[in-house]
C-alpha cells in the first residue's frame, strides 16, 4: 500500500482571476503541481518529517502560502484541504480532513 498525503485545493467564491495552478513545495526542495478542485496524491516515505507549503502564482509572484508539517506511519494516507485567502495579500489556510 502507498504512503502519502492527498491535497485538494479550493478557490473562494469570486476568485476567477487566480488562473494559475497551485503547487506544493516539499521540504523547501521538491515542487509538485496541483489542480484546483481536484484531489492530488503526493507519495511520501514513512517515518520521515515533512514540511509541505501550498501556494499559487498571482501577478508573477507566489501568494496564499499555507504550510503544515507531518510524519507518516507506514501505509498511512492523510487528507488535507487548502483554501485561498479572502484577500490575495494574505495567507491561505489548510486543514487536515483525515
mmCIF file of N, CA, C and O in Angstrom:
data_model
loop_
_atom_site.group_PDB
_atom_site.id
_atom_site.type_symbol
_atom_site.label_atom_id
_atom_site.label_comp_id
_atom_site.label_asym_id
_atom_site.label_seq_id
_atom_site.Cartn_x
_atom_site.Cartn_y
_atom_site.Cartn_z
ATOM 1 N N UNK A 1 0.840 -1.187 0.000
ATOM 2 C CA UNK A 1 0.000 0.000 0.000
ATOM 3 C C UNK A 1 0.881 1.246 0.000
ATOM 4 O O UNK A 1 1.992 1.236 0.496
ATOM 5 N N UNK A 2 0.347 2.326 -0.535
ATOM 6 C CA UNK A 2 1.106 3.557 -0.629
ATOM 7 C C UNK A 2 1.034 4.367 0.656
ATOM 8 O O UNK A 2 0.157 4.181 1.478
ATOM 9 N N UNK A 3 1.960 5.289 0.771
ATOM 10 C CA UNK A 3 2.038 6.193 1.906
ATOM 11 C C UNK A 3 2.170 7.605 1.338
ATOM 12 O O UNK A 3 2.930 7.827 0.401
ATOM 13 N N UNK A 4 1.389 8.554 1.871
ATOM 14 C CA UNK A 4 1.486 9.911 1.375
ATOM 15 C C UNK A 4 0.350 10.786 1.852
ATOM 16 O O UNK A 4 -0.373 10.440 2.784
ATOM 17 N N UNK A 5 0.199 11.941 1.200
ATOM 18 C CA UNK A 5 -0.868 12.871 1.544
ATOM 19 C C UNK A 5 -1.709 13.170 0.304
ATOM 20 O O UNK A 5 -1.196 13.203 -0.811
ATOM 21 N N UNK A 6 -3.003 13.377 0.539
ATOM 22 C CA UNK A 6 -3.919 13.827 -0.505
ATOM 23 C C UNK A 6 -4.223 15.288 -0.210
ATOM 24 O O UNK A 6 -4.553 15.637 0.921
ATOM 25 N N UNK A 7 -4.116 16.119 -1.242
ATOM 26 C CA UNK A 7 -4.349 17.552 -1.083
ATOM 27 C C UNK A 7 -5.379 18.010 -2.108
ATOM 28 O O UNK A 7 -5.231 17.718 -3.303
ATOM 29 N N UNK A 8 -6.409 18.695 -1.627
ATOM 30 C CA UNK A 8 -7.411 19.289 -2.517
ATOM 31 C C UNK A 8 -7.347 20.799 -2.337
ATOM 32 O O UNK A 8 -7.447 21.303 -1.224
ATOM 33 N N UNK A 9 -7.166 21.527 -3.437
ATOM 34 C CA UNK A 9 -7.044 22.985 -3.405
ATOM 35 C C UNK A 9 -8.341 23.617 -3.896
ATOM 36 O O UNK A 9 -8.836 23.253 -4.956
ATOM 37 N N UNK A 10 -8.859 24.571 -3.117
ATOM 38 C CA UNK A 10 -10.107 25.239 -3.467
ATOM 39 C C UNK A 10 -9.926 26.749 -3.483
ATOM 40 O O UNK A 10 -9.268 27.307 -2.613
ATOM 41 N N UNK A 11 -10.574 27.377 -4.466
ATOM 42 C CA UNK A 11 -10.621 28.837 -4.528
ATOM 43 C C UNK A 11 -11.902 29.298 -3.849
ATOM 44 O O UNK A 11 -12.926 28.622 -3.899
ATOM 45 N N UNK A 12 -11.839 30.448 -3.246
ATOM 46 C CA UNK A 12 -13.041 31.034 -2.646
ATOM 47 C C UNK A 12 -13.903 31.638 -3.754
ATOM 48 O O UNK A 12 -13.424 31.947 -4.843
ATOM 49 N N UNK A 13 -15.164 31.814 -3.458
ATOM 50 C CA UNK A 13 -16.121 32.338 -4.422
ATOM 51 C C UNK A 13 -15.663 33.686 -4.986
ATOM 52 O O UNK A 13 -15.258 34.571 -4.237
ATOM 53 N N UNK A 14 -15.711 33.826 -6.292
ATOM 54 C CA UNK A 14 -15.373 35.080 -6.934
ATOM 55 C C UNK A 14 -13.903 35.264 -7.255
ATOM 56 O O UNK A 14 -13.507 36.317 -7.745
ATOM 57 N N UNK A 15 -13.074 34.269 -7.025
ATOM 58 C CA UNK A 15 -11.641 34.414 -7.295
ATOM 59 C C UNK A 15 -11.283 33.836 -8.667
ATOM 60 O O UNK A 15 -10.417 33.002 -8.811
ATOM 61 N N UNK A 16 -11.966 34.334 -9.670
ATOM 62 C CA UNK A 16 -11.765 33.847 -11.025
ATOM 63 C C UNK A 16 -10.464 34.347 -11.643
ATOM 64 O O UNK A 16 -10.010 33.824 -12.651
ATOM 65 N N UNK A 17 -9.827 35.357 -11.042
ATOM 66 C CA UNK A 17 -8.560 35.863 -11.571
ATOM 67 C C UNK A 17 -7.371 34.987 -11.185
ATOM 68 O O UNK A 17 -6.294 35.123 -11.753
ATOM 69 N N UNK A 18 -7.561 34.108 -10.241
ATOM 70 C CA UNK A 18 -6.497 33.164 -9.858
ATOM 71 C C UNK A 18 -6.565 31.991 -10.837
ATOM 72 O O UNK A 18 -7.226 30.992 -10.601
ATOM 73 N N UNK A 19 -5.895 32.139 -11.969
ATOM 74 C CA UNK A 19 -5.985 31.142 -13.037
ATOM 75 C C UNK A 19 -4.820 30.158 -13.052
ATOM 76 O O UNK A 19 -4.932 29.088 -13.626
ATOM 77 N N UNK A 20 -3.702 30.527 -12.451
ATOM 78 C CA UNK A 20 -2.539 29.645 -12.426
ATOM 79 C C UNK A 20 -2.767 28.494 -11.449
ATOM 80 O O UNK A 20 -3.458 28.637 -10.447
ATOM 81 N N UNK A 21 -2.168 27.353 -11.744
ATOM 82 C CA UNK A 21 -2.323 26.176 -10.892
ATOM 83 C C UNK A 21 -1.554 26.336 -9.582
ATOM 84 O O UNK A 21 -0.449 26.879 -9.560
ATOM 85 N N UNK A 22 -2.124 25.814 -8.493
ATOM 86 C CA UNK A 22 -1.383 25.822 -7.226
ATOM 87 C C UNK A 22 -0.280 24.769 -7.265
ATOM 88 O O UNK A 22 -0.288 23.879 -8.112
ATOM 89 N N UNK A 23 0.642 24.881 -6.321
ATOM 90 C CA UNK A 23 1.700 23.882 -6.238
ATOM 91 C C UNK A 23 2.121 23.681 -4.795
ATOM 92 O O UNK A 23 1.886 24.520 -3.936
ATOM 93 N N UNK A 24 2.706 22.514 -4.552
ATOM 94 C CA UNK A 24 3.192 22.147 -3.220
ATOM 95 C C UNK A 24 4.719 22.115 -3.256
ATOM 96 O O UNK A 24 5.303 21.581 -4.197
ATOM 97 N N UNK A 25 5.325 22.678 -2.221
ATOM 98 C CA UNK A 25 6.779 22.628 -2.061
ATOM 99 C C UNK A 25 7.050 21.721 -0.865
ATOM 100 O O UNK A 25 6.603 21.996 0.244
ATOM 101 N N UNK A 26 7.768 20.644 -1.110
ATOM 102 C CA UNK A 26 8.017 19.637 -0.085
ATOM 103 C C UNK A 26 9.437 19.817 0.445
ATOM 104 O O UNK A 26 10.405 19.736 -0.314
ATOM 105 N N UNK A 27 9.536 20.072 1.759
ATOM 106 C CA UNK A 27 10.824 20.286 2.437
ATOM 107 C C UNK A 27 11.672 21.352 1.747
ATOM 108 O O UNK A 27 12.895 21.243 1.686
ATOM 109 N N UNK A 28 11.042 22.381 1.220
ATOM 110 C CA UNK A 28 11.711 23.505 0.562
ATOM 111 C C UNK A 28 12.582 23.087 -0.619
ATOM 112 O O UNK A 28 13.464 23.840 -1.029
ATOM 113 N N UNK A 29 12.341 21.898 -1.169
ATOM 114 C CA UNK A 29 13.181 21.400 -2.261
ATOM 115 C C UNK A 29 12.345 20.978 -3.467
ATOM 116 O O UNK A 29 12.485 21.532 -4.552
ATOM 117 N N UNK A 30 11.503 20.006 -3.292
ATOM 118 C CA UNK A 30 10.745 19.402 -4.390
ATOM 119 C C UNK A 30 9.408 20.108 -4.588
ATOM 120 O O UNK A 30 8.706 20.405 -3.631
ATOM 121 N N UNK A 31 9.044 20.368 -5.830
ATOM 122 C CA UNK A 31 7.789 21.048 -6.147
ATOM 123 C C UNK A 31 6.871 20.118 -6.927
ATOM 124 O O UNK A 31 7.304 19.465 -7.876
ATOM 125 N N UNK A 32 5.606 20.054 -6.516
ATOM 126 C CA UNK A 32 4.581 19.257 -7.203
ATOM 127 C C UNK A 32 3.461 20.186 -7.647
ATOM 128 O O UNK A 32 2.920 20.935 -6.835
ATOM 129 N N UNK A 33 3.104 20.140 -8.923
ATOM 130 C CA UNK A 33 1.995 20.948 -9.417
ATOM 131 C C UNK A 33 0.679 20.276 -9.046
ATOM 132 O O UNK A 33 0.530 19.063 -9.176
ATOM 133 N N UNK A 34 -0.262 21.065 -8.568
ATOM 134 C CA UNK A 34 -1.569 20.568 -8.146
ATOM 135 C C UNK A 34 -2.639 21.109 -9.100
ATOM 136 O O UNK A 34 -2.329 21.817 -10.049
ATOM 137 N N UNK A 35 -3.885 20.782 -8.839
ATOM 138 C CA UNK A 35 -5.020 21.250 -9.639
ATOM 139 C C UNK A 35 -6.044 21.887 -8.715
ATOM 140 O O UNK A 35 -6.174 21.495 -7.562
ATOM 141 N N UNK A 36 -6.803 22.849 -9.220
ATOM 142 C CA UNK A 36 -7.909 23.413 -8.453
ATOM 143 C C UNK A 36 -9.066 22.421 -8.435
ATOM 144 O O UNK A 36 -9.394 21.811 -9.448
ATOM 145 N N UNK A 37 -9.687 22.251 -7.277
ATOM 146 C CA UNK A 37 -10.887 21.432 -7.074
ATOM 147 C C UNK A 37 -10.718 19.962 -7.416
ATOM 148 O O UNK A 37 -11.699 19.277 -7.691
ATOM 149 N N UNK A 38 -9.493 19.470 -7.412
ATOM 150 C CA UNK A 38 -9.230 18.044 -7.624
ATOM 151 C C UNK A 38 -8.275 17.565 -6.539
ATOM 152 O O UNK A 38 -7.331 18.257 -6.181
ATOM 153 N N UNK A 39 -8.539 16.382 -6.043
ATOM 154 C CA UNK A 39 -7.659 15.814 -5.030
ATOM 155 C C UNK A 39 -6.415 15.264 -5.715
ATOM 156 O O UNK A 39 -6.505 14.568 -6.717
ATOM 157 N N UNK A 40 -5.255 15.598 -5.165
ATOM 158 C CA UNK A 40 -3.987 15.200 -5.743
ATOM 159 C C UNK A 40 -3.206 14.404 -4.701
ATOM 160 O O UNK A 40 -3.092 14.835 -3.557
ATOM 161 N N UNK A 41 -2.665 13.258 -5.077
ATOM 162 C CA UNK A 41 -1.912 12.410 -4.158
ATOM 163 C C UNK A 41 -0.423 12.682 -4.307
ATOM 164 O O UNK A 41 0.128 12.663 -5.411
ATOM 165 N N UNK A 42 0.232 12.944 -3.182
ATOM 166 C CA UNK A 42 1.686 13.159 -3.138
ATOM 167 C C UNK A 42 2.288 11.983 -2.369
ATOM 168 O O UNK A 42 2.098 11.871 -1.154
ATOM 169 N N UNK A 43 2.997 11.066 -3.037
ATOM 170 C CA UNK A 43 3.607 9.944 -2.328
ATOM 171 C C UNK A 43 4.785 10.409 -1.477
ATOM 172 O O UNK A 43 5.595 11.226 -1.920
ATOM 173 N N UNK A 44 4.857 9.910 -0.245
ATOM 174 C CA UNK A 44 5.931 10.257 0.683
ATOM 175 C C UNK A 44 6.453 8.998 1.358
ATOM 176 O O UNK A 44 5.739 7.998 1.450
ATOM 177 N N UNK A 45 7.664 9.072 1.865
ATOM 178 C CA UNK A 45 8.252 7.956 2.597
ATOM 179 C C UNK A 45 7.760 7.982 4.050
ATOM 180 O O UNK A 45 7.625 9.050 4.642
ATOM 181 N N UNK A 46 7.488 6.819 4.641
ATOM 182 C CA UNK A 46 7.054 6.795 6.044
ATOM 183 C C UNK A 46 8.205 7.109 7.001
ATOM 184 O O UNK A 46 9.378 6.981 6.654
ATOM 185 N N UNK A 47 7.826 7.534 8.207
ATOM 186 C CA UNK A 47 8.745 7.774 9.317
ATOM 187 C C UNK A 47 9.785 8.867 9.063
ATOM 188 O O UNK A 47 10.860 8.858 9.668
ATOM 189 N N UNK A 48 9.481 9.789 8.168
ATOM 190 C CA UNK A 48 10.350 10.933 7.918
ATOM 191 C C UNK A 48 9.542 12.213 8.108
ATOM 192 O O UNK A 48 8.372 12.259 7.746
ATOM 193 N N UNK A 49 10.142 13.263 8.661
ATOM 194 C CA UNK A 49 9.397 14.525 8.821
ATOM 195 C C UNK A 49 9.312 15.269 7.488
ATOM 196 O O UNK A 49 10.275 15.291 6.717
ATOM 197 N N UNK A 50 8.159 15.874 7.231
ATOM 198 C CA UNK A 50 7.941 16.648 6.013
ATOM 199 C C UNK A 50 7.313 17.989 6.351
ATOM 200 O O UNK A 50 6.417 18.063 7.191
ATOM 201 N N UNK A 51 7.783 19.023 5.669
ATOM 202 C CA UNK A 51 7.132 20.335 5.709
ATOM 203 C C UNK A 51 6.607 20.576 4.298
ATOM 204 O O UNK A 51 7.377 20.554 3.326
ATOM 205 N N UNK A 52 5.306 20.792 4.187
ATOM 206 C CA UNK A 52 4.686 20.991 2.888
ATOM 207 C C UNK A 52 4.043 22.371 2.866
ATOM 208 O O UNK A 52 3.263 22.714 3.754
ATOM 209 N N UNK A 53 4.387 23.162 1.864
ATOM 210 C CA UNK A 53 3.846 24.505 1.684
ATOM 211 C C UNK A 53 3.045 24.535 0.394
ATOM 212 O O UNK A 53 3.540 24.113 -0.656
ATOM 213 N N UNK A 54 1.815 25.021 0.477
ATOM 214 C CA UNK A 54 0.956 25.177 -0.695
ATOM 215 C C UNK A 54 0.885 26.665 -1.014
ATOM 216 O O UNK A 54 0.720 27.488 -0.114
ATOM 217 N N UNK A 55 0.985 27.013 -2.293
ATOM 218 C CA UNK A 55 0.852 28.398 -2.732
ATOM 219 C C UNK A 55 0.492 28.390 -4.212
ATOM 220 O O UNK A 55 0.463 27.336 -4.839
ATOM 221 N N UNK A 56 0.210 29.557 -4.741
ATOM 222 C CA UNK A 56 -0.089 29.654 -6.168
ATOM 223 C C UNK A 56 0.411 30.990 -6.697
ATOM 224 O O UNK A 56 0.531 31.965 -5.952
ATOM 225 N N UNK A 57 0.743 31.055 -8.006
ATOM 226 C CA UNK A 57 1.230 32.303 -8.573
ATOM 227 C C UNK A 57 0.070 33.251 -8.918
ATOM 228 O O UNK A 57 -0.981 32.819 -9.389
ATOM 229 N N UNK A 58 0.277 34.520 -8.651
ATOM 230 C CA UNK A 58 -0.694 35.556 -8.988
ATOM 231 C C UNK A 58 0.089 36.821 -9.295
ATOM 232 O O UNK A 58 0.882 37.270 -8.462
ATOM 233 N N UNK A 59 -0.082 37.344 -10.492
ATOM 234 C CA UNK A 59 0.661 38.523 -10.945
ATOM 235 C C UNK A 59 2.171 38.300 -10.815
ATOM 236 O O UNK A 59 2.907 39.136 -10.287
ATOM 237 N N UNK A 60 2.596 37.115 -11.243
ATOM 238 C CA UNK A 60 4.011 36.731 -11.303
ATOM 239 C C UNK A 60 4.723 36.639 -9.958
ATOM 240 O O UNK A 60 5.939 36.811 -9.877
ATOM 241 N N UNK A 61 3.979 36.384 -8.897
ATOM 242 C CA UNK A 61 4.635 36.146 -7.603
ATOM 243 C C UNK A 61 3.828 35.125 -6.817
ATOM 244 O O UNK A 61 2.613 35.019 -6.981
ATOM 245 N N UNK A 62 4.490 34.352 -5.960
ATOM 246 C CA UNK A 62 3.771 33.349 -5.169
ATOM 247 C C UNK A 62 2.989 34.000 -4.035
ATOM 248 O O UNK A 62 3.519 34.848 -3.316
ATOM 249 N N UNK A 63 1.741 33.606 -3.881
ATOM 250 C CA UNK A 63 0.905 34.148 -2.805
ATOM 251 C C UNK A 63 0.067 33.039 -2.189
ATOM 252 O O UNK A 63 0.056 31.911 -2.662
ATOM 253 N N UNK A 64 -0.662 33.383 -1.139
ATOM 254 C CA UNK A 64 -1.585 32.458 -0.490
ATOM 255 C C UNK A 64 -0.911 31.294 0.199
ATOM 256 O O UNK A 64 -1.457 30.202 0.268
ATOM 257 N N UNK A 65 0.269 31.514 0.741
ATOM 258 C CA UNK A 65 1.023 30.413 1.361
ATOM 259 C C UNK A 65 0.312 29.844 2.582
ATOM 260 O O UNK A 65 -0.237 30.578 3.385
ATOM 261 N N UNK A 66 0.353 28.525 2.676
ATOM 262 C CA UNK A 66 -0.114 27.806 3.860
ATOM 263 C C UNK A 66 0.782 26.578 3.992
ATOM 264 O O UNK A 66 1.021 25.878 3.015
ATOM 265 N N UNK A 67 1.293 26.338 5.200
ATOM 266 C CA UNK A 67 2.222 25.231 5.429
ATOM 267 C C UNK A 67 1.723 24.315 6.531
ATOM 268 O O UNK A 67 0.976 24.733 7.410
ATOM 269 N N UNK A 68 2.166 23.083 6.462
ATOM 270 C CA UNK A 68 1.927 22.137 7.541
ATOM 271 C C UNK A 68 3.100 21.166 7.593
ATOM 272 O O UNK A 68 3.829 21.009 6.627
ATOM 273 N N UNK A 69 3.283 20.558 8.761
ATOM 274 C CA UNK A 69 4.306 19.533 8.925
ATOM 275 C C UNK A 69 3.619 18.221 9.265
ATOM 276 O O UNK A 69 2.560 18.203 9.902
ATOM 277 N N UNK A 70 4.226 17.143 8.836
ATOM 278 C CA UNK A 70 3.645 15.829 9.090
ATOM 279 C C UNK A 70 4.734 14.769 9.088
ATOM 280 O O UNK A 70 5.826 14.983 8.554
ATOM 281 N N UNK A 71 4.419 13.667 9.691
ATOM 282 C CA UNK A 71 5.246 12.469 9.641
ATOM 283 C C UNK A 71 4.291 11.297 9.546
ATOM 284 O O UNK A 71 3.404 11.151 10.385
ATOM 285 N N UNK A 72 4.454 10.473 8.546
ATOM 286 C CA UNK A 72 3.515 9.399 8.258
ATOM 287 C C UNK A 72 3.998 8.053 8.776
ATOM 288 O O UNK A 72 5.196 7.769 8.751
ATOM 289 N N UNK A 73 3.054 7.262 9.207
ATOM 290 C CA UNK A 73 3.325 5.868 9.553
ATOM 291 C C UNK A 73 3.311 5.045 8.258
ATOM 292 O O UNK A 73 2.755 5.487 7.246
ATOM 293 N N UNK A 74 3.884 3.848 8.243
ATOM 294 C CA UNK A 74 3.806 3.006 7.044
ATOM 295 C C UNK A 74 2.337 2.776 6.644
ATOM 296 O O UNK A 74 1.477 2.563 7.496
ATOM 297 N N UNK A 75 2.064 2.850 5.369
ATOM 298 C CA UNK A 75 0.734 2.639 4.775
ATOM 299 C C UNK A 75 -0.299 3.678 5.192
ATOM 300 O O UNK A 75 -1.494 3.451 5.039
ATOM 301 N N UNK A 76 0.125 4.825 5.716
ATOM 302 C CA UNK A 76 -0.810 5.871 6.134
ATOM 303 C C UNK A 76 -1.010 6.890 5.003
ATOM 304 O O UNK A 76 -0.064 7.288 4.330
ATOM 305 N N UNK A 77 -2.251 7.300 4.819
ATOM 306 C CA UNK A 77 -2.587 8.359 3.871
ATOM 307 C C UNK A 77 -3.379 9.413 4.629
ATOM 308 O O UNK A 77 -4.396 9.112 5.248
ATOM 309 N N UNK A 78 -2.890 10.660 4.599
ATOM 310 C CA UNK A 78 -3.576 11.774 5.248
ATOM 311 C C UNK A 78 -4.198 12.657 4.168
ATOM 312 O O UNK A 78 -3.636 12.799 3.084
ATOM 313 N N UNK A 79 -5.350 13.263 4.475
ATOM 314 C CA UNK A 79 -6.028 14.149 3.529
ATOM 315 C C UNK A 79 -6.055 15.572 4.079
ATOM 316 O O UNK A 79 -6.328 15.773 5.262
ATOM 317 N N UNK A 80 -5.816 16.545 3.198
ATOM 318 C CA UNK A 80 -5.818 17.958 3.560
ATOM 319 C C UNK A 80 -6.616 18.751 2.535
ATOM 320 O O UNK A 80 -6.708 18.358 1.366
ATOM 321 N N UNK A 81 -7.167 19.882 2.990
ATOM 322 C CA UNK A 81 -7.862 20.787 2.086
ATOM 323 C C UNK A 81 -7.271 22.184 2.237
ATOM 324 O O UNK A 81 -7.232 22.728 3.337
ATOM 325 N N UNK A 82 -6.811 22.725 1.127
ATOM 326 C CA UNK A 82 -6.240 24.077 1.079
ATOM 327 C C UNK A 82 -7.298 25.032 0.536
ATOM 328 O O UNK A 82 -8.007 24.704 -0.408
ATOM 329 N N UNK A 83 -7.385 26.223 1.136
ATOM 330 C CA UNK A 83 -8.274 27.272 0.630
ATOM 331 C C UNK A 83 -7.484 28.552 0.438
ATOM 332 O O UNK A 83 -6.645 28.909 1.263
ATOM 333 N N UNK A 84 -7.802 29.241 -0.650
ATOM 334 C CA UNK A 84 -7.152 30.516 -0.933
ATOM 335 C C UNK A 84 -7.562 31.545 0.119
ATOM 336 O O UNK A 84 -8.602 31.401 0.759
ATOM 337 N N UNK A 85 -6.779 32.605 0.282
ATOM 338 C CA UNK A 85 -7.148 33.650 1.246
ATOM 339 C C UNK A 85 -8.287 34.505 0.708
ATOM 340 O O UNK A 85 -8.526 34.561 -0.505
ATOM 341 N N UNK A 86 -8.993 35.204 1.608
ATOM 342 C CA UNK A 86 -10.022 36.146 1.179
ATOM 343 C C UNK A 86 -9.390 37.287 0.389
ATOM 344 O O UNK A 86 -9.883 37.693 -0.649
ATOM 345 N N UNK A 87 -8.281 37.812 0.913
ATOM 346 C CA UNK A 87 -7.518 38.859 0.234
ATOM 347 C C UNK A 87 -6.253 38.235 -0.327
ATOM 348 O O UNK A 87 -5.558 37.503 0.374
ATOM 349 N N UNK A 88 -5.946 38.536 -1.556
ATOM 350 C CA UNK A 88 -4.794 37.905 -2.209
ATOM 351 C C UNK A 88 -3.466 38.198 -1.516
ATOM 352 O O UNK A 88 -2.495 37.496 -1.719
ATOM 353 N N UNK A 89 -3.412 39.224 -0.692
ATOM 354 C CA UNK A 89 -2.174 39.552 0.011
ATOM 355 C C UNK A 89 -2.026 38.792 1.332
ATOM 356 O O UNK A 89 -1.017 38.920 2.001
ATOM 357 N N UNK A 90 -3.024 38.001 1.700
ATOM 358 C CA UNK A 90 -2.995 37.241 2.954
ATOM 359 C C UNK A 90 -2.531 35.807 2.717
ATOM 360 O O UNK A 90 -2.348 35.380 1.588
ATOM 361 N N UNK A 91 -2.379 35.075 3.813
ATOM 362 C CA UNK A 91 -2.025 33.660 3.724
ATOM 363 C C UNK A 91 -3.265 32.821 3.489
ATOM 364 O O UNK A 91 -4.363 33.178 3.929
ATOM 365 N N UNK A 92 -3.092 31.701 2.820
ATOM 366 C CA UNK A 92 -4.168 30.743 2.637
ATOM 367 C C UNK A 92 -4.340 29.932 3.906
ATOM 368 O O UNK A 92 -3.660 30.154 4.906
ATOM 369 N N UNK A 93 -5.249 28.954 3.866
ATOM 370 C CA UNK A 93 -5.441 28.096 5.036
ATOM 371 C C UNK A 93 -5.445 26.648 4.587
ATOM 372 O O UNK A 93 -5.820 26.318 3.464
ATOM 373 N N UNK A 94 -5.006 25.797 5.482
ATOM 374 C CA UNK A 94 -5.014 24.365 5.204
ATOM 375 C C UNK A 94 -5.523 23.632 6.427
ATOM 376 O O UNK A 94 -5.182 23.978 7.553
ATOM 377 N N UNK A 95 -6.379 22.649 6.183
ATOM 378 C CA UNK A 95 -6.995 21.909 7.276
ATOM 379 C C UNK A 95 -6.915 20.417 6.978
ATOM 380 O O UNK A 95 -7.138 19.985 5.839
ATOM 381 N N UNK A 96 -6.564 19.652 7.993
ATOM 382 C CA UNK A 96 -6.498 18.204 7.831
ATOM 383 C C UNK A 96 -7.905 17.632 7.871
ATOM 384 O O UNK A 96 -8.697 17.946 8.744
ATOM 385 N N UNK A 97 -8.215 16.768 6.899
ATOM 386 C CA UNK A 97 -9.527 16.137 6.796
ATOM 387 C C UNK A 97 -9.532 14.733 7.408
ATOM 388 O O UNK A 97 -10.542 14.302 7.914
ATOM 389 N N UNK A 98 -8.432 14.031 7.300
ATOM 390 C CA UNK A 98 -8.334 12.697 7.926
ATOM 391 C C UNK A 98 -6.884 12.324 8.135
ATOM 392 O O UNK A 98 -6.003 12.876 7.579
#
